[in-house]
XYZ file of C-alpha atoms in Angstrom:
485
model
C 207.208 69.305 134.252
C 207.798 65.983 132.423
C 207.717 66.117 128.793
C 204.270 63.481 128.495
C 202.625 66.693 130.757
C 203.762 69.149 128.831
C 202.975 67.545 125.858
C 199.237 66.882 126.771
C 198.608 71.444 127.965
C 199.994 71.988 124.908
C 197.689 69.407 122.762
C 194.733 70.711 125.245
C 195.734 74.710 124.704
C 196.070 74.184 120.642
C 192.660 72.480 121.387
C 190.871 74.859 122.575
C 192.146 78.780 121.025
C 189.114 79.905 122.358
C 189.555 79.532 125.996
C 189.635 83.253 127.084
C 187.565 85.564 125.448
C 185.519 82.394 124.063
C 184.298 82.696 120.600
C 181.227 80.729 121.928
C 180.040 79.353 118.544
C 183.040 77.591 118.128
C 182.587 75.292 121.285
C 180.880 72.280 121.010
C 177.158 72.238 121.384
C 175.451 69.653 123.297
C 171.809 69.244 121.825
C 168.981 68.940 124.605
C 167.018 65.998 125.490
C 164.180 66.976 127.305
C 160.923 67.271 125.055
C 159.825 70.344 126.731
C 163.063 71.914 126.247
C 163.007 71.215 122.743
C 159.384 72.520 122.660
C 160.446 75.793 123.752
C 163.860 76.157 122.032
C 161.271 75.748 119.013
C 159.323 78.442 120.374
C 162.186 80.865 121.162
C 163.811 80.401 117.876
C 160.567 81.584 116.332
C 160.274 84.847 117.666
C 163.884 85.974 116.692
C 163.731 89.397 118.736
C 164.372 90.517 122.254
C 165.367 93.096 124.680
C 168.277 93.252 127.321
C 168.234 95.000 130.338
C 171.204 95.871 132.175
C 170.602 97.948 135.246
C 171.772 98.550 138.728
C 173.091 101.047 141.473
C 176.162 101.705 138.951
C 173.693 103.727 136.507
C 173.794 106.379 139.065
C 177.147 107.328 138.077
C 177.009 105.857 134.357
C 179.563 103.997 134.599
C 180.380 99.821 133.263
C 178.105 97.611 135.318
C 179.876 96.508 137.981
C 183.499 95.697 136.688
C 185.311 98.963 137.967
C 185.102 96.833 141.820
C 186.747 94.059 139.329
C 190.984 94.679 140.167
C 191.533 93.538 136.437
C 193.490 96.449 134.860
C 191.461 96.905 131.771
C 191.459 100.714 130.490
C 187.268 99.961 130.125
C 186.463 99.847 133.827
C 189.410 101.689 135.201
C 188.311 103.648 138.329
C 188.991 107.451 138.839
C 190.769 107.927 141.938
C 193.905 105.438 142.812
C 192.486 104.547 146.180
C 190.855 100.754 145.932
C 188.945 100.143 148.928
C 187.822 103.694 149.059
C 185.947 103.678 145.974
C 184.783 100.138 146.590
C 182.835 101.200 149.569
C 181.941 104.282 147.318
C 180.570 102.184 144.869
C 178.763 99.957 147.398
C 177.415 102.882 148.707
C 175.284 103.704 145.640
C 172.529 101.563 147.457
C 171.770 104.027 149.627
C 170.813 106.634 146.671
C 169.441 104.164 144.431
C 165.728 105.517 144.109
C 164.557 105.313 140.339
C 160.840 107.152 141.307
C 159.884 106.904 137.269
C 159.728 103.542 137.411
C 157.258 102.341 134.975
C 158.160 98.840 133.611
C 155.035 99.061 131.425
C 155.820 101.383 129.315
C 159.006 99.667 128.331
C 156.924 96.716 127.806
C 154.771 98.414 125.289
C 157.693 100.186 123.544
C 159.314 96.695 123.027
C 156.156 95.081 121.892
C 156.016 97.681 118.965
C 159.339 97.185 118.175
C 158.148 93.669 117.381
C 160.324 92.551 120.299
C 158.706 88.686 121.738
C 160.992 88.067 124.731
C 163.289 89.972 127.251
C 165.845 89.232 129.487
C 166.698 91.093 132.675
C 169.222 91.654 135.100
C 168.301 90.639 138.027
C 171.964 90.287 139.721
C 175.189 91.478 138.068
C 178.436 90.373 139.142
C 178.750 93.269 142.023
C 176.060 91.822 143.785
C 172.809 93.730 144.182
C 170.082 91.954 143.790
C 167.362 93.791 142.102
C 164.788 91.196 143.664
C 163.423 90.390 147.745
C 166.079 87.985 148.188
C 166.093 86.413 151.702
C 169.726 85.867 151.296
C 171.168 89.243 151.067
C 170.964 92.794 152.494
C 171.874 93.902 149.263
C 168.857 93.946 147.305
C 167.119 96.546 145.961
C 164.219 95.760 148.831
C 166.546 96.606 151.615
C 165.590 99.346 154.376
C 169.577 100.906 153.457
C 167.952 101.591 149.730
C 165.490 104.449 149.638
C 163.266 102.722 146.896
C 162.353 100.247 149.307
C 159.346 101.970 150.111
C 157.893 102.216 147.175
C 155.040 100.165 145.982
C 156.965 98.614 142.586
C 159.918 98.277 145.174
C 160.234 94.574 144.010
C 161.592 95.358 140.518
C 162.262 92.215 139.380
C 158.390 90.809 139.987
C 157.304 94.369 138.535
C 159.096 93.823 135.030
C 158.176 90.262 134.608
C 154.698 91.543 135.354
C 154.729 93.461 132.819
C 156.453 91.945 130.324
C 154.331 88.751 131.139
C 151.221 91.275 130.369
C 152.418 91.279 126.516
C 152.854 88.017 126.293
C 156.841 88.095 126.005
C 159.052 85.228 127.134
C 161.096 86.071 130.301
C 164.432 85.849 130.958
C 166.114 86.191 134.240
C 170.398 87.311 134.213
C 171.443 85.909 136.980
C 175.026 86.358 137.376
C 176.831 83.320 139.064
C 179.905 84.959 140.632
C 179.409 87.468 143.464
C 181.403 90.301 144.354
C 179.835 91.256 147.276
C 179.365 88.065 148.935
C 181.567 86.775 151.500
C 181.722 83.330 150.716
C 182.566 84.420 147.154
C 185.216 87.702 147.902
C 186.062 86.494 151.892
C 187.199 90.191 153.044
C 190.082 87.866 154.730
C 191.664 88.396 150.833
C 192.648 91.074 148.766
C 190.366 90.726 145.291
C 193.301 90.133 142.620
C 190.913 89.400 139.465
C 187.414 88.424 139.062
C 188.025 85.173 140.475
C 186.814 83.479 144.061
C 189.580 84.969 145.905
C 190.735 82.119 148.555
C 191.450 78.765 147.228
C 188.289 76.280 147.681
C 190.442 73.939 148.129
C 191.523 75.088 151.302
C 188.246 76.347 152.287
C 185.883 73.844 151.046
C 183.283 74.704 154.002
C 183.084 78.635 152.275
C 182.861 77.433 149.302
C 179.918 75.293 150.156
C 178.352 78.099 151.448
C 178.669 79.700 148.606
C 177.062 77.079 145.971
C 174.080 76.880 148.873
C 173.683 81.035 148.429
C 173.507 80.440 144.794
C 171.013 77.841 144.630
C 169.317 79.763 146.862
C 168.532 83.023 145.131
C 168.131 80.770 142.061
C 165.504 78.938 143.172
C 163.640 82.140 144.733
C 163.158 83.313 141.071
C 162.164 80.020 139.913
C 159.110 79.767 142.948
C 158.172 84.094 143.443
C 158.142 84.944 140.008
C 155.693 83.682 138.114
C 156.765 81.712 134.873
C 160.213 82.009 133.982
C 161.127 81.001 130.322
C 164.739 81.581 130.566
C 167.731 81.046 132.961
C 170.312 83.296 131.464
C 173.757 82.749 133.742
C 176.707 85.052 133.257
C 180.410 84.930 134.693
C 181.402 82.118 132.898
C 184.517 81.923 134.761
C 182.821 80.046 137.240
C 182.519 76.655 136.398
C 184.563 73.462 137.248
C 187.827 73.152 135.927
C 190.600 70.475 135.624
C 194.374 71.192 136.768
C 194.906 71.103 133.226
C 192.384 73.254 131.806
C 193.553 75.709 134.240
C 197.180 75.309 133.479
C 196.376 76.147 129.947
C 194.859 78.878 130.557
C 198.146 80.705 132.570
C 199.851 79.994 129.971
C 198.003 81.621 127.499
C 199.720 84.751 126.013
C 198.355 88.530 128.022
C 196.461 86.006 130.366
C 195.496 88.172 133.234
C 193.764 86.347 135.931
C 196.063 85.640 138.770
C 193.327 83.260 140.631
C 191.606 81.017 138.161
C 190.474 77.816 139.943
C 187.892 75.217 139.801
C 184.676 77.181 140.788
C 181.784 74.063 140.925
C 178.721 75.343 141.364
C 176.885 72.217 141.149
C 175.011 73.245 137.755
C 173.366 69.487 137.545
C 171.851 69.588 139.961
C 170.800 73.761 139.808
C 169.233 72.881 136.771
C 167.646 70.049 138.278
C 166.021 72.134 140.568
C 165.001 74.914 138.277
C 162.973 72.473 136.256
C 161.327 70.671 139.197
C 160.467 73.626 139.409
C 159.345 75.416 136.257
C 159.386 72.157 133.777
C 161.020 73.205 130.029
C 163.138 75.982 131.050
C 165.833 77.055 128.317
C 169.057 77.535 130.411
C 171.703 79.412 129.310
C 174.805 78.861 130.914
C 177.274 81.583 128.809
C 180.384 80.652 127.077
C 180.803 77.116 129.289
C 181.065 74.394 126.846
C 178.340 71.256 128.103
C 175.117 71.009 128.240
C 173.484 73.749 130.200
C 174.052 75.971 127.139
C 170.735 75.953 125.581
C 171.774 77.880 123.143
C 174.983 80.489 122.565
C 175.554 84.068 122.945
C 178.101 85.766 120.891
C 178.679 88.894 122.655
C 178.352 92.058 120.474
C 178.933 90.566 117.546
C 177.368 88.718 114.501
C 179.449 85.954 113.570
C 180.353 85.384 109.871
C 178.559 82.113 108.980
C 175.502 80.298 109.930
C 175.247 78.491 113.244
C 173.487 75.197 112.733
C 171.937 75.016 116.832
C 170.173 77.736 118.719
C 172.017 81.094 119.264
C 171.668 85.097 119.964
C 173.438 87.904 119.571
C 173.161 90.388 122.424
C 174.117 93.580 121.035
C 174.563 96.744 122.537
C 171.858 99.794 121.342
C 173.129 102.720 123.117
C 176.854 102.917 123.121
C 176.904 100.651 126.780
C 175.458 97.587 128.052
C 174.923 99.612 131.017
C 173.076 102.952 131.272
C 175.441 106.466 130.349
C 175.220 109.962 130.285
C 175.810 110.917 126.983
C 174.209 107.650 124.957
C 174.560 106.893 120.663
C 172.056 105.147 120.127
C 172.070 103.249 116.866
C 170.045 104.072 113.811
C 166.952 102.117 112.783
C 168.508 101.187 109.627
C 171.615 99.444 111.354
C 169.261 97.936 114.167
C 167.146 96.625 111.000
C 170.253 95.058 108.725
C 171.827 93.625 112.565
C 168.230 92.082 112.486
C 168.305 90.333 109.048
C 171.780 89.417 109.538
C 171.813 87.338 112.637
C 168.261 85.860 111.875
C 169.259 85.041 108.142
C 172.427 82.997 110.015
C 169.766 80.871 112.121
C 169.835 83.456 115.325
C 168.255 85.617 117.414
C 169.213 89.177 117.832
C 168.594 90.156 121.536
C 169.351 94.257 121.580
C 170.058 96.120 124.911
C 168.643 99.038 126.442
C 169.722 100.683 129.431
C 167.292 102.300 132.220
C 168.459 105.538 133.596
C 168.844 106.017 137.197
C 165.406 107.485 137.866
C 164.252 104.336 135.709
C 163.730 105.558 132.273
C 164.285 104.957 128.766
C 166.186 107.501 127.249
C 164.011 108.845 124.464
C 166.453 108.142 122.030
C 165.410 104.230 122.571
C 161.940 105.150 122.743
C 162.642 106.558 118.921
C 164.852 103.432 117.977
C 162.151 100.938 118.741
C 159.551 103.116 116.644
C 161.812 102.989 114.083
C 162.262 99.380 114.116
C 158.601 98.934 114.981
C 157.479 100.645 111.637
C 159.775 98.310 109.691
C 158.500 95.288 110.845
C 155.114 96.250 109.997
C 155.327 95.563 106.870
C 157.957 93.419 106.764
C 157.693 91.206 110.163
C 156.986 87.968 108.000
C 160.296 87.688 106.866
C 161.807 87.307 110.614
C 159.279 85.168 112.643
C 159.024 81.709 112.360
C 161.670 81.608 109.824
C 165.211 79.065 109.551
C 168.223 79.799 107.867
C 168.369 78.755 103.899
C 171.751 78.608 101.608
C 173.130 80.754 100.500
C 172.143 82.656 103.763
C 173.404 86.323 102.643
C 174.661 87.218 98.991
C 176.503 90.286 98.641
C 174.025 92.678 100.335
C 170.925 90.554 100.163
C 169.868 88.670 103.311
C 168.014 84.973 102.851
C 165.444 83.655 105.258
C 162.412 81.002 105.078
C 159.146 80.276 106.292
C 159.658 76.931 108.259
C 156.129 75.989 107.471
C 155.169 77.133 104.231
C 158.625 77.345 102.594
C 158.106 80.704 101.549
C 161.808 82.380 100.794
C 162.564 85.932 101.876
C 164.935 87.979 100.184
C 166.036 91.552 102.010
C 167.929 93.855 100.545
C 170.291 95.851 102.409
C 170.597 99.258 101.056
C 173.744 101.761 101.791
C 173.728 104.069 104.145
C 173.398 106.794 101.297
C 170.908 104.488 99.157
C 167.609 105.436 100.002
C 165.315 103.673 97.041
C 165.568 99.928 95.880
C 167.834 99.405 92.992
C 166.587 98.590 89.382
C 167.619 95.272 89.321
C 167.913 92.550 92.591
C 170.061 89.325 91.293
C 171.012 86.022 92.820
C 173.036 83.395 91.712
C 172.216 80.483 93.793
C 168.358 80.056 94.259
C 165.514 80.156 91.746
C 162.033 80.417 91.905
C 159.416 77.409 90.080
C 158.205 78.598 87.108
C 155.377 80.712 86.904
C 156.421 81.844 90.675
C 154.801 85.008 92.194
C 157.596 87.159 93.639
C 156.292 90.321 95.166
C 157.941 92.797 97.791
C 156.378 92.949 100.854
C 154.147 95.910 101.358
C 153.461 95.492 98.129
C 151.351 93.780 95.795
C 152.651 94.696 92.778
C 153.783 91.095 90.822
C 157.402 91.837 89.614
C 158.984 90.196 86.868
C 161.888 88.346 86.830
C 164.219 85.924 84.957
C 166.163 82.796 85.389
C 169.665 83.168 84.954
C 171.792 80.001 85.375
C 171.046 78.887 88.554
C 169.799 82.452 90.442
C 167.746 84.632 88.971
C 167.362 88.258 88.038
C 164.208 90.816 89.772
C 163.371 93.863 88.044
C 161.684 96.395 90.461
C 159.948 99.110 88.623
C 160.440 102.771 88.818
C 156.833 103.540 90.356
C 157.835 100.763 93.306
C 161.457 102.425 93.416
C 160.423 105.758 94.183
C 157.612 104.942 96.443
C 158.769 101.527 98.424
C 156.772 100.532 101.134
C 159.561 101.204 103.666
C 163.050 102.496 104.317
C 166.373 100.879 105.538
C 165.670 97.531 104.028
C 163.862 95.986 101.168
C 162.215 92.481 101.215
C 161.150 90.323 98.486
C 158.269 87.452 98.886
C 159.385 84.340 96.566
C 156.541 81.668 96.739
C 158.207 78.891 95.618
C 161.419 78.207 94.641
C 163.389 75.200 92.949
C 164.498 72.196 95.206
């Protein structure tokens, strides 16, 4: 390689530490143009909350959604006998079982909506494949004559969620995963499957690959024109995406790098998206983890970052141990789902939770409990979430900051320990102040508490009557009217 080569992967790879395993909010955001966009990015950034589906065939053996086909050796999706295309055609298999006969998409709907959830996003295609809508393009689909739940009258699960999501008044979201592991212009049986990657070289094949940006666009645009309105494009794999020599180079040579067959995997998103919104004008699209701008907004996976994000983002986090549905599930307490809540929404985001449907098509009740939890919580203390924007200081020590973008009305929550189970005596904060003369209640409340300035914070005294009776557990919130500019 000659030294001015060199010199530019290595500039490009020092660039760019982020390139695997992408800490998303650290790429470079590209803000959106289109007014209707904007108008619902505005929207979606109001109602803070959301559920994730993941579901599939693979919940019949609660296992990871679909990356134990993947050849990666990671010790998360390893598979339990040593024989590759044996369980492969095992795992395809699972179609013909697939038969969740409790189906009942409206119940989940409900449950969400008194969790004080406002939009969802479903899987309608993971990266194995099955499409869990009547796509034309495919025979495997959930509405196949090899998949016994064909016959039944909510057979079309996709449509039957939306439904009923759409019923109470949620945004929808559609996962749609962009690589395909069971299509043959994507994993060409002519191959072995190394990684997660296309596995012949488009290059070579540019006729395949064709066919395989015409499949995509295809089942893309039948959930854009059968499924009523569609709020959100959610695309995962971000793997696939177009790529320079470079880019790729840098990559490989990226320490514990593992995929053999990274290439440039064009898709065409221009003029996808083009389509989509010819389509359904305004749609947020989400294109994970790939820098540009058909990333609407960013996901950090499973994780709240550390500081405020200053452009749209969302946390999907996982609720019950697994993105993807599991025999023994832990789900997390109210309490945590709560303080994850305040968190992400006090850093400017949205926290989008997952929940996993069984393979009969249930909630577990342990979810069922969970949103209850949360849905008691927000109750009283839903004001502090919705329609709110980030404010500095953001979080101080264990007290969460949000305000009203309207009415400039400051939230303060406190986050109690896991063993605290009454407000303290005495909430302080050093960097904001109310106006003098300032009502500062807590919510659920109405009780006017006193307080004091104290160089540039101030000091909240909650009395013992309001300490040993607060309004609610896991988190405490305090109303401040008005404070100084």
């Amino acid at each position: 390689m000659k030294k001015s080569s060199l010199r530019f992967v290595l500039t490009f790879f020092l660039m760019l530490p982020f390139l695997a395993d992408a800490q998303e909010e650290k790429q470079k955001y590209f803000p959106e143009t289109d007014p209707l966009v904007l108008e619902k990015l505005e929207q979606w950034q109001d109602i803070k909350f959301g559920l994730l589906m993941h579901w599939g065939t693979y919940s019949q053996w609660g296992i990871v959604e679909s990356w134990s086909i993947c050849a990666e050796d990671e010790p998360w999706c390893r598979r339990p006998h040593d024989n590759y295309e044996l369980y492969k055609q095992e795992y395809e298999n699972l179609q013909t079982t697939f038969n969740p006969v409790n189906f009942d998409p409206s119940k989940w709907a409900t449950a969400a909506k008194r969790a004080g959830m406002k939009y969802m996003v479903f899987t309608t295609k993971h990266h194995d494949g099955f499409t869990m809508f009547d796509s034309k393009f495919t025979d495997y689909k959930i509405t196949d004559s090899k998949t016994p739940f064909h016959t039944n009258p909510k057979a079309n699960i996709t449509k039957e969620i939306f439904d009923a999501f759409r019923t109470e008044d949620f945004m929808i979201g559609a996962y749609f995963s962009k690589p395909d592991w069971h299509s043959p212009y994507y994993w060409w049986k002519n191959f072995a499957t190394p990684d997660r990657n296309v596995n012949y070289n488009v290059n070579t094949y540019p006729d395949r690959w064709e066919k395989f940006k015409d499949f995509t666009h295809g089942q893309v645009n039948e959930l854009m024109s059968d499924y009523g309105k569609v709020d959100i494009l959610w695309f995962d794999g971000g793997w696939v995406q177009p790529y320079t020599d470079e880019e790729i180079l840098a990559y490989k040579v990226k320490k514990n790098f593992k995929q053999v067959n990274l290439q440039n995997q064009d898709i065409d998103m221009p003029r996808l998206v083009e389509e989509v919104r010819a389509k359904q004008p305004g749609t947020i699209v989400v294109d994970r983890a790939v820098e540009g701008p058909y990333q609407n907004y960013i996901t950090p996976e499973n994780r709240i970052p550390e500081h405020m994000i200053p452009y749209p983002w969302e946390s999907p986090m996982i609720a019950g141990g697994s993105w993807s549905w599991i025999k023994k599930p832990n789900y997390i307490s109210t309490r945590k789902a709560v303080h994850m809540l305040l968190d992400i929404v006090s850093k400017g985001g949205n926290l989008l939770l997952n929940i996993a449907p069984s393979p009969l098509g249930e909630f577990d009740k342990g979810a069922y409990e969970l949103l209850e939890g949360i849905g008691q919580w927000m109750d009283v203390n839903s004001e502090a979430i919705y329609e709110t924007r980030p404010i500095a200081p953001y979080k101080e020590s264990k007290v969460t900051l949000t305000q009203n973008r309207h009415t400039k009305v400051v939230y303060a929550a406190y986050l109690p320990e896991e063993n605290e189970n009454q407000p303290p005596t005495k909430i302080w904060l050093s960097t904001i102040q109310p106006e003098k003369g300032t009502k500062v209640t807590m919510l659920g409340s109405k009780v006017n508490l006193k307080w004091e300035a104290i160089g540039n914070g101030f000091e909240v005294v909650i009395p013992e009557s309001l300490r040993k009776n607060p309004p609610t557990s896991d988190a405490w919130v305090l109303k401040i009217e008005k404070i100084k500019d």
